[in-house]
Tab-separated table of C-alpha atoms in Angstrom:
chain	number	residue	atom	x	y	z
B	208	MET	CA	-45.637	-21.377	2.020
B	209	LYS	CA	-48.624	-19.101	1.192
B	210	ASN	CA	-48.476	-15.693	-0.510
B	211	GLY	CA	-48.936	-14.074	2.902
B	212	SER	CA	-45.728	-15.533	4.285
B	213	THR	CA	-43.672	-12.973	6.206
B	214	THR	CA	-40.019	-12.110	6.072
B	215	GLY	CA	-39.639	-13.694	9.488
B	216	GLU	CA	-41.055	-17.008	8.293
B	217	LEU	CA	-38.722	-16.997	5.301
B	218	MET	CA	-35.772	-16.233	7.575
B	219	ALA	CA	-36.678	-19.188	9.804
B	220	ALA	CA	-36.767	-21.468	6.780
B	221	LEU	CA	-33.430	-20.145	5.543
B	222	ARG	CA	-31.827	-20.590	8.984
B	223	SER	CA	-32.832	-24.252	8.831
B	224	THR	CA	-31.312	-24.517	5.372
B	225	VAL	CA	-28.085	-22.912	6.537
B	226	ARG	CA	-27.775	-25.401	9.417
B	227	ASP	CA	-27.871	-28.249	6.916
B	228	LEU	CA	-25.146	-26.768	4.706
B	229	LEU	CA	-21.383	-26.291	5.072
B	230	PRO	CA	-19.554	-22.926	5.097
B	231	GLY	CA	-19.130	-21.773	1.530
B	232	ASP	CA	-22.126	-23.734	0.182
B	233	ARG	CA	-24.399	-21.740	-2.104
B	234	LEU	CA	-27.987	-21.031	-1.106
B	235	PRO	CA	-30.817	-21.266	-3.679
B	236	SER	CA	-31.113	-18.262	-5.953
B	237	SER	CA	-33.586	-15.475	-5.251
B	238	ARG	CA	-35.745	-16.719	-8.117
B	239	ASP	CA	-35.792	-20.261	-6.643
B	240	LEU	CA	-36.647	-18.937	-3.185
B	241	MET	CA	-39.512	-16.852	-4.603
B	242	ALA	CA	-40.922	-19.905	-6.384
B	243	GLU	CA	-40.455	-22.318	-3.490
B	244	HIS	CA	-41.855	-20.093	-0.759
B	245	GLN	CA	-44.394	-18.103	-2.801
B	246	VAL	CA	-42.960	-14.698	-1.807
B	247	GLY	CA	-41.992	-11.579	-3.677
B	248	PRO	CA	-38.486	-10.273	-4.438
B	249	GLY	CA	-38.677	-7.646	-1.692
B	250	THR	CA	-39.335	-10.301	0.962
B	251	VAL	CA	-36.356	-12.364	-0.250
B	252	ALA	CA	-34.100	-9.307	-0.330
B	253	ARG	CA	-35.049	-8.293	3.233
B	254	ALA	CA	-34.533	-11.815	4.587
B	255	ILE	CA	-31.105	-12.174	2.945
B	256	ALA	CA	-30.047	-8.717	4.214
B	257	ARG	CA	-30.995	-9.600	7.800
B	258	LEU	CA	-29.210	-12.943	7.678
B	259	THR	CA	-26.167	-11.183	6.277
B	260	ALA	CA	-26.257	-8.718	9.155
B	261	GLU	CA	-26.390	-11.664	11.580
B	262	GLY	CA	-23.275	-13.132	9.959
B	263	LEU	CA	-24.993	-16.308	8.785
B	264	VAL	CA	-24.590	-15.703	5.063
B	265	VAL	CA	-22.423	-13.634	2.729
B	266	THR	CA	-23.477	-12.246	-0.637
B	267	ARG	CA	-21.188	-11.994	-3.646
B	268	PRO	CA	-22.564	-9.799	-6.426
B	269	GLY	CA	-22.932	-11.788	-9.615
B	270	SER	CA	-22.340	-15.121	-7.828
B	271	GLY	CA	-25.095	-15.497	-5.245
B	272	THR	CA	-25.543	-16.021	-1.500
B	273	PHE	CA	-23.321	-18.406	0.447
B	274	VAL	CA	-23.135	-19.834	3.944
B	275	ALA	CA	-20.730	-17.679	5.949
B	276	PRO	CA	-17.590	-19.147	7.520
B	277	LYS	CA	-18.121	-20.231	11.082
B	278	ALA	CA	-17.168	-17.624	13.658
B	279	SER	CA	-13.757	-18.152	15.200
B	280	ALA	CA	-13.429	-19.013	18.851
B	281	LYS	CA	-12.989	-16.028	21.109
B	282	GLY	CA	-9.396	-14.784	20.873
B	283	ASP	CA	-8.671	-16.514	17.564
B	284	PRO	CA	-7.485	-14.194	14.762
B	285	ALA	CA	-9.982	-13.404	12.034
B	286	ASP	CA	-9.511	-15.132	8.687
B	287	THR	CA	-8.950	-12.345	6.164
B	288	GLY	CA	-7.360	-14.526	3.524
B	289	TRP	CA	-10.283	-13.890	1.155
B	290	GLN	CA	-9.134	-10.287	0.830
B	291	THR	CA	-6.016	-11.365	-1.092
B	292	VAL	CA	-8.249	-12.522	-3.932
B	293	ALA	CA	-10.588	-9.529	-3.745
B	294	LEU	CA	-7.757	-6.972	-3.820
B	295	THR	CA	-6.179	-8.543	-6.961
B	296	ASP	CA	-2.654	-7.393	-7.792
B	297	ARG	CA	-2.914	-3.612	-7.187
B	298	ALA	CA	-0.577	-3.580	-4.192
B	299	VAL	CA	0.789	-0.187	-3.118
B	300	ASP	CA	4.558	-0.357	-2.678
B	301	THR	CA	5.528	1.785	0.339
B	302	ARG	CA	8.992	0.273	0.723
B	303	PRO	CA	10.735	3.421	-0.567
B	304	LEU	CA	9.045	5.389	2.220
B	305	ILE	CA	9.325	3.030	5.173
B	306	ASP	CA	12.345	2.495	7.389
B	307	VAL	CA	12.929	-1.260	7.094
B	308	LEU	CA	15.159	-1.088	10.172
B	309	GLY	CA	12.192	-0.225	12.333
B	310	GLU	CA	11.489	2.562	14.783
B	311	PRO	CA	14.723	4.147	16.058
B	312	SER	CA	15.402	4.172	19.784
B	313	PRO	CA	14.862	7.464	21.700
B	314	ASP	CA	18.608	8.141	21.901
B	315	THR	CA	19.117	7.793	18.131
B	316	ILE	CA	20.461	10.823	16.295
B	317	LEU	CA	18.297	11.312	13.243
B	318	LEU	CA	20.178	12.006	10.030
B	319	ASP	CA	17.431	10.456	7.921
B	320	GLY	CA	14.703	13.050	8.430
B	321	GLY	CA	13.149	15.120	5.687
B	322	TYR	CA	11.673	17.858	7.870
B	323	LEU	CA	12.973	20.646	10.079
B	324	HIS	CA	13.619	19.953	13.737
B	325	ARG	CA	11.240	21.809	16.029
B	326	SER	CA	14.056	24.217	16.952
B	327	LEU	CA	14.181	25.382	13.304
B	328	GLN	CA	10.429	25.718	12.833
B	329	PRO	CA	8.631	29.093	13.127
B	330	VAL	CA	6.555	27.706	15.990
B	331	ARG	CA	5.440	31.040	17.457
B	332	ALA	CA	4.531	32.423	14.046
B	333	LEU	CA	2.615	29.242	13.209
B	334	SER	CA	0.683	29.350	16.461
B	335	ALA	CA	-0.187	33.013	15.980
B	336	ALA	CA	-1.243	32.364	12.363
B	337	LEU	CA	-3.494	29.487	13.387
B	338	ALA	CA	-5.084	31.558	16.139
B	339	ARG	CA	-5.799	34.419	13.769
B	340	ALA	CA	-7.228	32.022	11.186
B	341	ALA	CA	-9.532	30.433	13.747
B	342	ARG	CA	-11.032	33.829	14.583
B	343	ARG	CA	-12.194	34.423	11.011
B	344	PRO	CA	-16.015	34.238	10.830
B	345	ASP	CA	-15.825	31.985	7.749
B	346	ALA	CA	-12.949	29.812	9.010
B	347	TRP	CA	-15.056	26.639	8.975
B	348	ASP	CA	-16.888	27.270	5.721
B	349	ARG	CA	-16.301	25.110	2.687
B	350	ALA	CA	-13.229	26.144	0.686
B	351	PRO	CA	-13.188	26.368	-3.147
B	352	VAL	CA	-11.901	23.316	-5.016
B	353	ASN	CA	-8.962	25.381	-6.297
B	354	GLY	CA	-8.138	26.751	-2.859
B	355	LEU	CA	-8.569	30.174	-1.295
B	356	ALA	CA	-8.034	32.904	-3.905
B	357	PRO	CA	-5.671	35.019	-1.743
B	358	LEU	CA	-3.474	31.975	-1.038
B	359	ARG	CA	-3.440	31.046	-4.731
B	360	ALA	CA	-2.381	34.613	-5.464
B	361	VAL	CA	0.603	34.216	-3.112
B	362	PHE	CA	1.780	31.084	-4.931
B	363	ALA	CA	1.133	32.713	-8.326
B	364	THR	CA	3.307	35.712	-7.423
B	365	ALA	CA	6.111	33.414	-6.272
B	366	ALA	CA	5.862	31.438	-9.528
B	367	GLY	CA	6.713	34.511	-11.588
B	368	PRO	CA	5.383	36.683	-14.429
B	369	GLY	CA	2.542	35.396	-16.521
B	370	ILE	CA	1.124	33.193	-13.743
B	371	GLY	CA	-2.216	34.119	-12.175
B	372	PRO	CA	-4.302	32.717	-9.307
B	373	ASP	CA	-6.353	30.640	-11.762
B	374	ASP	CA	-3.155	28.778	-12.679
B	375	VAL	CA	-2.736	27.529	-9.102
B	376	LEU	CA	-4.340	24.539	-7.355
B	377	ILE	CA	-3.852	24.264	-3.586
B	378	THR	CA	-2.930	20.761	-2.393
B	379	ALA	CA	-2.552	18.976	0.938
B	380	GLY	CA	1.249	19.166	0.822
B	381	GLY	CA	3.791	18.004	-1.724
B	382	GLN	CA	3.217	14.257	-1.528
B	383	SER	CA	-0.498	14.712	-2.159
B	384	ALA	CA	0.349	16.927	-5.125
B	385	LEU	CA	2.611	14.218	-6.575
B	386	SER	CA	-0.104	11.588	-6.325
B	387	LEU	CA	-2.645	13.926	-7.892
B	388	VAL	CA	-0.529	15.081	-10.818
B	389	PHE	CA	0.653	11.583	-11.766
B	390	ARG	CA	-2.918	10.301	-11.908
B	391	ALA	CA	-4.127	13.371	-13.784
B	392	ILE	CA	-1.503	13.259	-16.528
B	393	ALA	CA	-0.724	9.588	-17.123
B	394	GLY	CA	-2.654	6.326	-17.130
B	395	PRO	CA	-1.898	2.929	-15.591
B	396	GLY	CA	0.883	1.134	-17.430
B	397	ASN	CA	2.414	4.315	-18.855
B	398	PRO	CA	6.122	5.038	-18.387
B	399	VAL	CA	7.236	8.107	-16.413
B	400	LEU	CA	10.808	9.336	-16.755
B	401	VAL	CA	12.656	10.202	-13.531
B	402	GLU	CA	16.118	11.387	-12.665
B	403	SER	CA	18.473	8.703	-11.365
B	404	PRO	CA	18.659	8.968	-8.391
B	405	THR	CA	15.429	10.657	-7.339
B	406	TYR	CA	13.030	11.237	-4.449
B	407	PRO	CA	11.627	7.885	-3.194
B	408	GLY	CA	8.218	9.445	-2.517
B	409	ALA	CA	7.897	10.207	-6.218
B	410	LEU	CA	8.725	6.605	-7.128
B	411	ALA	CA	6.119	5.355	-4.642
B	412	ALA	CA	3.456	7.779	-5.908
B	413	ALA	CA	4.113	6.897	-9.544
B	414	ARG	CA	3.925	3.159	-8.899
B	415	ALA	CA	0.761	3.556	-6.821
B	416	ALA	CA	-0.766	5.292	-9.831
B	417	GLY	CA	0.123	2.270	-11.968
B	418	LEU	CA	2.998	4.021	-13.766
B	419	SER	CA	6.418	2.545	-14.550
B	420	PRO	CA	9.360	4.763	-13.528
B	421	VAL	CA	12.192	4.830	-16.085
B	422	PRO	CA	15.528	6.246	-14.862
B	423	VAL	CA	17.445	8.909	-16.768
B	424	PRO	CA	21.098	9.299	-15.661
B	425	MET	CA	22.459	12.450	-14.044
B	426	ASP	CA	25.943	13.876	-13.831
B	427	ALA	CA	27.337	16.570	-11.518
B	428	ASP	CA	25.100	19.176	-13.182
B	429	GLY	CA	21.874	17.226	-13.047
B	430	VAL	CA	19.934	15.309	-15.664
B	431	ARG	CA	21.616	14.901	-19.044
B	432	PRO	CA	19.370	16.418	-21.747
B	433	GLU	CA	20.663	14.181	-24.571
B	434	LEU	CA	19.819	11.054	-22.569
B	435	LEU	CA	16.462	12.543	-21.661
B	436	ALA	CA	15.703	12.924	-25.388
B	437	ASP	CA	16.770	9.317	-25.971
B	438	ALA	CA	14.518	8.137	-23.141
B	439	PHE	CA	11.511	9.970	-24.539
B	440	ALA	CA	12.148	8.457	-27.980
B	441	MET	CA	12.625	4.888	-26.722
B	442	THR	CA	9.764	4.750	-24.214
B	443	GLY	CA	7.138	7.056	-25.695
B	444	ALA	CA	6.769	8.583	-22.215
B	445	ARG	CA	4.687	11.727	-21.858
B	446	VAL	CA	5.878	12.702	-18.372
B	447	PHE	CA	9.268	13.615	-16.894
B	448	TYR	CA	9.522	14.187	-13.133
B	449	CYS	CA	12.512	16.182	-11.939
B	450	GLN	CA	13.944	18.359	-9.159
B	451	PRO	CA	16.116	20.916	-10.955
B	452	SER	CA	16.896	23.032	-7.882
B	453	HIS	CA	18.838	21.546	-4.934
B	454	HIS	CA	17.949	18.050	-6.064
B	455	ASN	CA	16.990	15.463	-3.433
B	456	PRO	CA	19.188	13.552	-2.738
B	457	THR	CA	22.251	14.828	-4.643
B	458	GLY	CA	21.897	18.595	-4.128
B	459	ALA	CA	22.598	19.238	-7.825
B	460	VAL	CA	21.347	22.445	-9.451
B	461	LEU	CA	20.550	22.258	-13.157
B	462	PRO	CA	22.476	24.986	-15.060
B	463	PRO	CA	20.471	27.591	-17.049
B	464	GLU	CA	21.336	26.123	-20.455
B	465	ARG	CA	20.233	22.659	-19.419
B	466	ARG	CA	17.002	24.079	-18.025
B	467	ARG	CA	16.127	25.437	-21.438
B	468	GLN	CA	17.135	22.165	-23.075
B	469	VAL	CA	14.981	20.055	-20.737
B	470	VAL	CA	11.899	22.141	-21.515
B	471	GLU	CA	12.649	22.058	-25.256
B	472	VAL	CA	13.217	18.293	-25.277
B	473	ALA	CA	9.938	17.672	-23.467
B	474	ARG	CA	8.054	20.080	-25.714
B	475	ALA	CA	9.405	18.321	-28.806
B	476	ALA	CA	8.223	14.987	-27.371
B	477	GLY	CA	4.759	16.367	-26.635
B	478	ALA	CA	5.371	15.605	-22.952
B	479	PHE	CA	4.890	17.284	-19.594
B	480	VAL	CA	7.668	18.138	-17.163
B	481	ILE	CA	6.691	17.897	-13.507
B	482	GLU	CA	9.033	20.324	-11.747
B	483	ASP	CA	9.260	19.516	-8.038
B	484	ASP	CA	10.371	22.870	-6.611
B	485	PHE	CA	10.370	21.615	-3.006
B	486	ALA	CA	13.527	23.586	-2.089
B	487	ARG	CA	12.315	27.020	-3.205
B	488	HIS	CA	12.483	28.235	0.434
B	489	LEU	CA	15.395	26.057	1.498
B	490	GLY	CA	18.315	27.976	0.017
B	491	HIS	CA	21.411	28.553	2.136
B	492	GLY	CA	21.654	32.264	1.500
B	493	GLY	CA	22.495	32.715	-2.180
B	494	PRO	CA	20.131	33.566	-5.047
B	495	MET	CA	17.677	30.833	-5.982
B	496	PRO	CA	17.906	29.353	-9.505
B	497	ARG	CA	15.334	30.376	-12.083
B	498	SER	CA	12.570	27.794	-12.240
B	499	LEU	CA	11.786	25.580	-15.231
B	500	LEU	CA	8.330	27.143	-15.213
B	501	ALA	CA	9.942	30.464	-16.035
B	502	GLU	CA	11.458	28.879	-19.168
B	503	ASP	CA	8.073	27.560	-20.338
B	504	ARG	CA	5.724	29.388	-22.689
B	505	ASP	CA	3.476	26.540	-23.879
B	506	GLY	CA	2.232	24.848	-20.713
B	507	THR	CA	4.855	22.098	-20.817
B	508	VAL	CA	5.847	22.514	-17.143
B	509	VAL	CA	3.652	21.637	-14.183
B	510	GLN	CA	5.296	22.997	-11.071
B	511	LEU	CA	4.889	21.489	-7.609
B	512	THR	CA	5.785	23.490	-4.497
B	513	SER	CA	5.040	23.339	-0.781
B	514	LEU	CA	5.172	25.242	2.496
B	515	THR	CA	5.663	22.062	4.513
B	516	LYS	CA	9.449	21.724	4.238
B	517	PRO	CA	10.357	25.310	5.272
B	518	ALA	CA	7.696	25.514	7.998
B	519	ALA	CA	6.581	22.324	9.795
B	520	PRO	CA	5.529	18.755	8.929
B	521	SER	CA	1.881	19.302	9.768
B	522	LEU	CA	1.464	22.447	7.669
B	523	ARG	CA	0.250	20.269	4.801
B	524	ILE	CA	-0.164	23.041	2.265
B	525	GLY	CA	1.293	22.877	-1.229
B	526	ALA	CA	0.411	23.964	-4.729
B	527	LEU	CA	0.408	22.820	-8.335
B	528	VAL	CA	1.005	25.517	-10.921
B	529	ALA	CA	0.049	24.872	-14.532
B	530	ARG	CA	-1.545	26.445	-17.607
B	531	GLY	CA	-4.010	24.994	-20.059
B	532	PRO	CA	-6.341	21.962	-19.981
B	533	VAL	CA	-4.031	20.087	-17.619
B	534	MET	CA	-5.166	22.388	-14.821
B	535	ASP	CA	-8.793	21.421	-15.516
B	536	ARG	CA	-7.785	17.770	-15.311
B	537	MET	CA	-5.978	18.221	-12.003
B	538	ARG	CA	-8.833	20.246	-10.589
B	539	ALA	CA	-11.228	17.429	-11.505
B	540	VAL	CA	-9.050	14.848	-9.744
B	541	ARG	CA	-8.910	17.061	-6.640
B	542	HIS	CA	-12.725	17.371	-6.716
B	543	VAL	CA	-13.185	13.607	-6.860
B	544	ASP	CA	-10.489	12.834	-4.269
B	545	ASP	CA	-11.483	15.078	-1.356
B	546	PHE	CA	-13.359	18.162	-2.655
B	547	PHE	CA	-10.940	20.680	-1.095
B	548	VAL	CA	-8.104	21.230	1.362
B	549	SER	CA	-9.048	22.138	4.940
B	550	ARG	CA	-10.012	25.810	5.034
B	551	PRO	CA	-8.596	26.557	8.515
B	552	LEU	CA	-5.229	25.195	7.420
B	553	GLN	CA	-5.315	27.289	4.249
B	554	GLU	CA	-6.242	30.379	6.277
B	555	ALA	CA	-3.401	29.672	8.691
B	556	ALA	CA	-0.924	29.273	5.812
B	557	LEU	CA	-2.103	32.558	4.329
B	558	GLU	CA	-1.701	34.300	7.686
B	559	LEU	CA	1.786	32.835	8.056
B	560	VAL	CA	3.222	33.826	4.682
B	561	SER	CA	1.593	37.276	4.817
B	562	ALA	CA	3.217	38.199	8.144
B	563	PRO	CA	6.652	39.888	8.435
B	564	ALA	CA	7.732	36.992	10.665
B	565	TRP	CA	7.774	34.672	7.616
B	566	ASP	CA	10.528	36.543	5.801
B	567	ARG	CA	12.502	36.781	9.034
B	568	HIS	CA	12.115	33.042	9.514
B	569	LEU	CA	13.375	32.288	5.987
B	570	ARG	CA	16.454	34.468	6.467
B	571	THR	CA	17.238	32.814	9.805
B	572	LEU	CA	16.598	29.357	8.373
B	573	ALA	CA	18.993	29.946	5.474
B	574	VAL	CA	21.841	30.755	7.883
B	575	ALA	CA	21.059	27.781	10.104
B	576	LEU	CA	20.937	25.350	7.200
B	577	ARG	CA	24.211	26.660	5.759
B	578	GLU	CA	25.975	26.253	9.105
B	579	ARG	CA	24.554	22.776	9.704
B	580	CYS	CA	25.473	21.673	6.186
B	581	ARG	CA	29.092	22.731	6.702
B	582	GLU	CA	29.189	21.134	10.149
B	583	LEU	CA	28.111	17.753	8.804
B	584	ALA	CA	30.343	17.914	5.730
B	585	ASN	CA	33.389	18.845	7.825
B	586	ALA	CA	32.645	16.115	10.335
B	587	ILE	CA	32.498	13.481	7.587
B	588	GLU	CA	35.773	14.698	6.083
B	589	ARG	CA	37.394	14.571	9.511
B	590	GLU	CA	35.975	11.318	10.906
B	591	ARG	CA	35.312	9.297	7.738
B	592	PRO	CA	37.800	10.403	5.062
B	593	ASP	CA	37.018	7.213	3.131
B	594	TRP	CA	33.495	8.509	2.558
B	595	SER	CA	33.042	11.045	-0.228
B	596	VAL	CA	30.568	13.938	-0.022
B	597	THR	CA	29.564	14.316	-3.662
B	598	ARG	CA	28.994	18.062	-3.247
B	599	VAL	CA	28.344	20.596	-0.503
B	600	PRO	CA	24.956	21.879	-1.628
B	601	THR	CA	23.825	25.497	-1.621
B	602	GLY	CA	20.279	24.555	-0.639
B	603	GLY	CA	18.164	21.709	0.647
B	604	LEU	CA	18.392	19.528	3.743
B	605	HIS	CA	20.776	16.679	2.835
B	606	LEU	CA	24.223	15.506	1.848
B	607	TRP	CA	24.696	12.699	-0.691
B	608	VAL	CA	27.614	10.546	0.432
B	609	ARG	CA	29.349	7.888	-1.663
B	610	LEU	CA	30.752	4.874	0.171
B	611	PRO	CA	33.847	2.868	-0.820
B	612	THR	CA	31.876	-0.413	-0.803
B	613	GLY	CA	29.899	-2.040	-3.607
B	614	PRO	CA	26.286	-1.085	-4.506
B	615	GLY	CA	24.888	-3.355	-1.796
B	616	GLY	CA	26.915	-1.637	0.903
B	617	SER	CA	24.446	1.149	1.631
B	618	MET	CA	22.011	-1.087	3.529
B	619	VAL	CA	24.845	-2.801	5.406
B	620	THR	CA	26.212	0.609	6.461
B	621	ALA	CA	22.772	1.928	7.416
B	622	SER	CA	22.212	-1.137	9.612
B	623	ALA	CA	25.611	-0.715	11.275
B	624	ALA	CA	24.881	2.975	11.863
B	625	ARG	CA	21.605	2.128	13.579
B	626	ARG	CA	23.506	-0.116	16.009
B	627	GLN	CA	25.487	2.995	16.921
B	628	ALA	CA	22.216	4.903	17.483
B	629	VAL	CA	22.483	6.917	14.273
B	630	ALA	CA	19.771	6.827	11.601
B	631	VAL	CA	20.811	7.392	7.975
B	632	SER	CA	19.022	6.679	4.693
B	633	ALA	CA	20.353	3.824	2.538
B	634	GLY	CA	20.977	5.118	-0.965
B	635	HIS	CA	19.458	2.242	-2.944
B	636	ARG	CA	15.948	3.582	-2.117
B	637	TYR	CA	16.591	6.583	-4.411
B	638	PHE	CA	17.052	4.612	-7.614
B	639	ALA	CA	14.277	3.402	-9.897
B	640	ALA	CA	16.547	0.572	-11.079
B	641	GLU	CA	19.854	-0.874	-9.856
B	642	ALA	CA	22.060	1.518	-7.902
B	643	PRO	CA	25.440	2.076	-9.627
B	644	ALA	CA	27.283	2.483	-6.305
B	645	ALA	CA	26.719	2.598	-2.558
B	646	TYR	CA	25.393	5.888	-1.182
B	647	LEU	CA	23.911	7.318	1.984
B	648	ARG	CA	21.630	10.315	2.248
B	649	MET	CA	22.493	12.185	5.444
B	650	GLY	CA	20.273	15.019	6.621
B	651	PHE	CA	21.375	17.978	8.706
B	652	ALA	CA	18.030	19.593	9.600
B	653	ALA	CA	16.308	17.031	11.828
B	654	THR	CA	18.682	17.120	14.812
B	655	ALA	CA	18.233	19.364	17.843
B	656	ASP	CA	21.480	21.273	17.218
B	657	ARG	CA	24.751	21.269	15.304
B	658	ALA	CA	26.572	19.404	18.068
B	659	ASP	CA	24.421	16.345	17.359
B	660	LEU	CA	25.761	16.271	13.799
B	661	SER	CA	29.375	16.001	14.899
B	662	ASP	CA	28.440	13.473	17.594
B	663	ALA	CA	26.644	11.321	15.032
B	664	VAL	CA	29.617	11.175	12.669
B	665	ARG	CA	31.962	10.339	15.586
B	666	ARG	CA	29.707	7.357	16.275
B	667	LEU	CA	29.889	6.398	12.604
B	668	ALA	CA	33.694	6.415	12.692
B	669	SER	CA	33.632	3.052	14.441
B	670	ILE	CA	31.553	1.128	11.915
């Protein structure tokens, strides 16, 4: 072939070559094609790109160009087996988050939900806030990486004295914040200490970041500080994730003395404490406990909070509160991940929490949650006296119920409950290692009304 050969002529020659080869066979290298056909590198690159677009060849960087697999007959499933090799072993384990029993039927009473039922949401206030936000002339402008300054100021004020807007990073809800903070603070293969039991979403986020969750036992008052110190010493961990206020799933509240000890133990280990303060607005009417962040003077505590739980599932607005270089690290991860959180949603959240209707909603919600909590606890005591409610919490959305069966009994019971059209959460999902006993987490905020709670437990009496 002469120097003036065109890309089209080279493609015709390559098509002939492909017809004589088998799928997976390697084509001559670019250097060989240039020498054989007397063409330049640009001509070879264009020809290969066009043949790739036609599906005749596939290129593998560092390996070469290969004859593509033959197209499947119409209706045959595509062969994606090659992806298993390409994706290596970095699988994301979503099992703690997914209901292995499948989608519940429409008549199922949901005691496994982690959000408020629509009847408990401030729907009118949310709609009004979103409408006001949409009318702002800058509603669709780019938001700062940190988040809107007025919204950061709201979270800073709630965090307490000594915290300013620059210490706050707005996130797309609590789960996004967990993923961000784990990746910002620890590296793949590092251990992360967690309470046992703990929130399954935290276990999933930690493992997705390549971290290894290490359980630290709790008692009736929460995590045991002496065992936390032992765990730091044995593992060399530099992160401890915890929920000191109205713990999910147990409802435990860490006493003031233990709060100080947890911060001191972590500080002595040169480690961070990630305080998941998800229940800050989910109290049942009494005073809220003082946060771990309030006990911290040296930037040991990174606090995570959210408006999603007390408002509505789709108000994906949360915040990370921290001081020192760790905030710069988290801000950098946010910048790389998605630049910023949707401005209209931030504006709507700001409108919501700035309106008098928000405080009224929180007061009403506290009463409703307290009544629902008692309704469910009383129904269990009445209908299933062999089940033990570990405590009647003073905040949060769930009861933690111990079963009389062995550790494997939680899944058996959850399956039996589903057959009675009741959805509950099997307790083994909340442990980073083996569960010491059989538990269920039973929520009281996702049903339409209190009557559904009693009805659900009556159904469970027969299993």
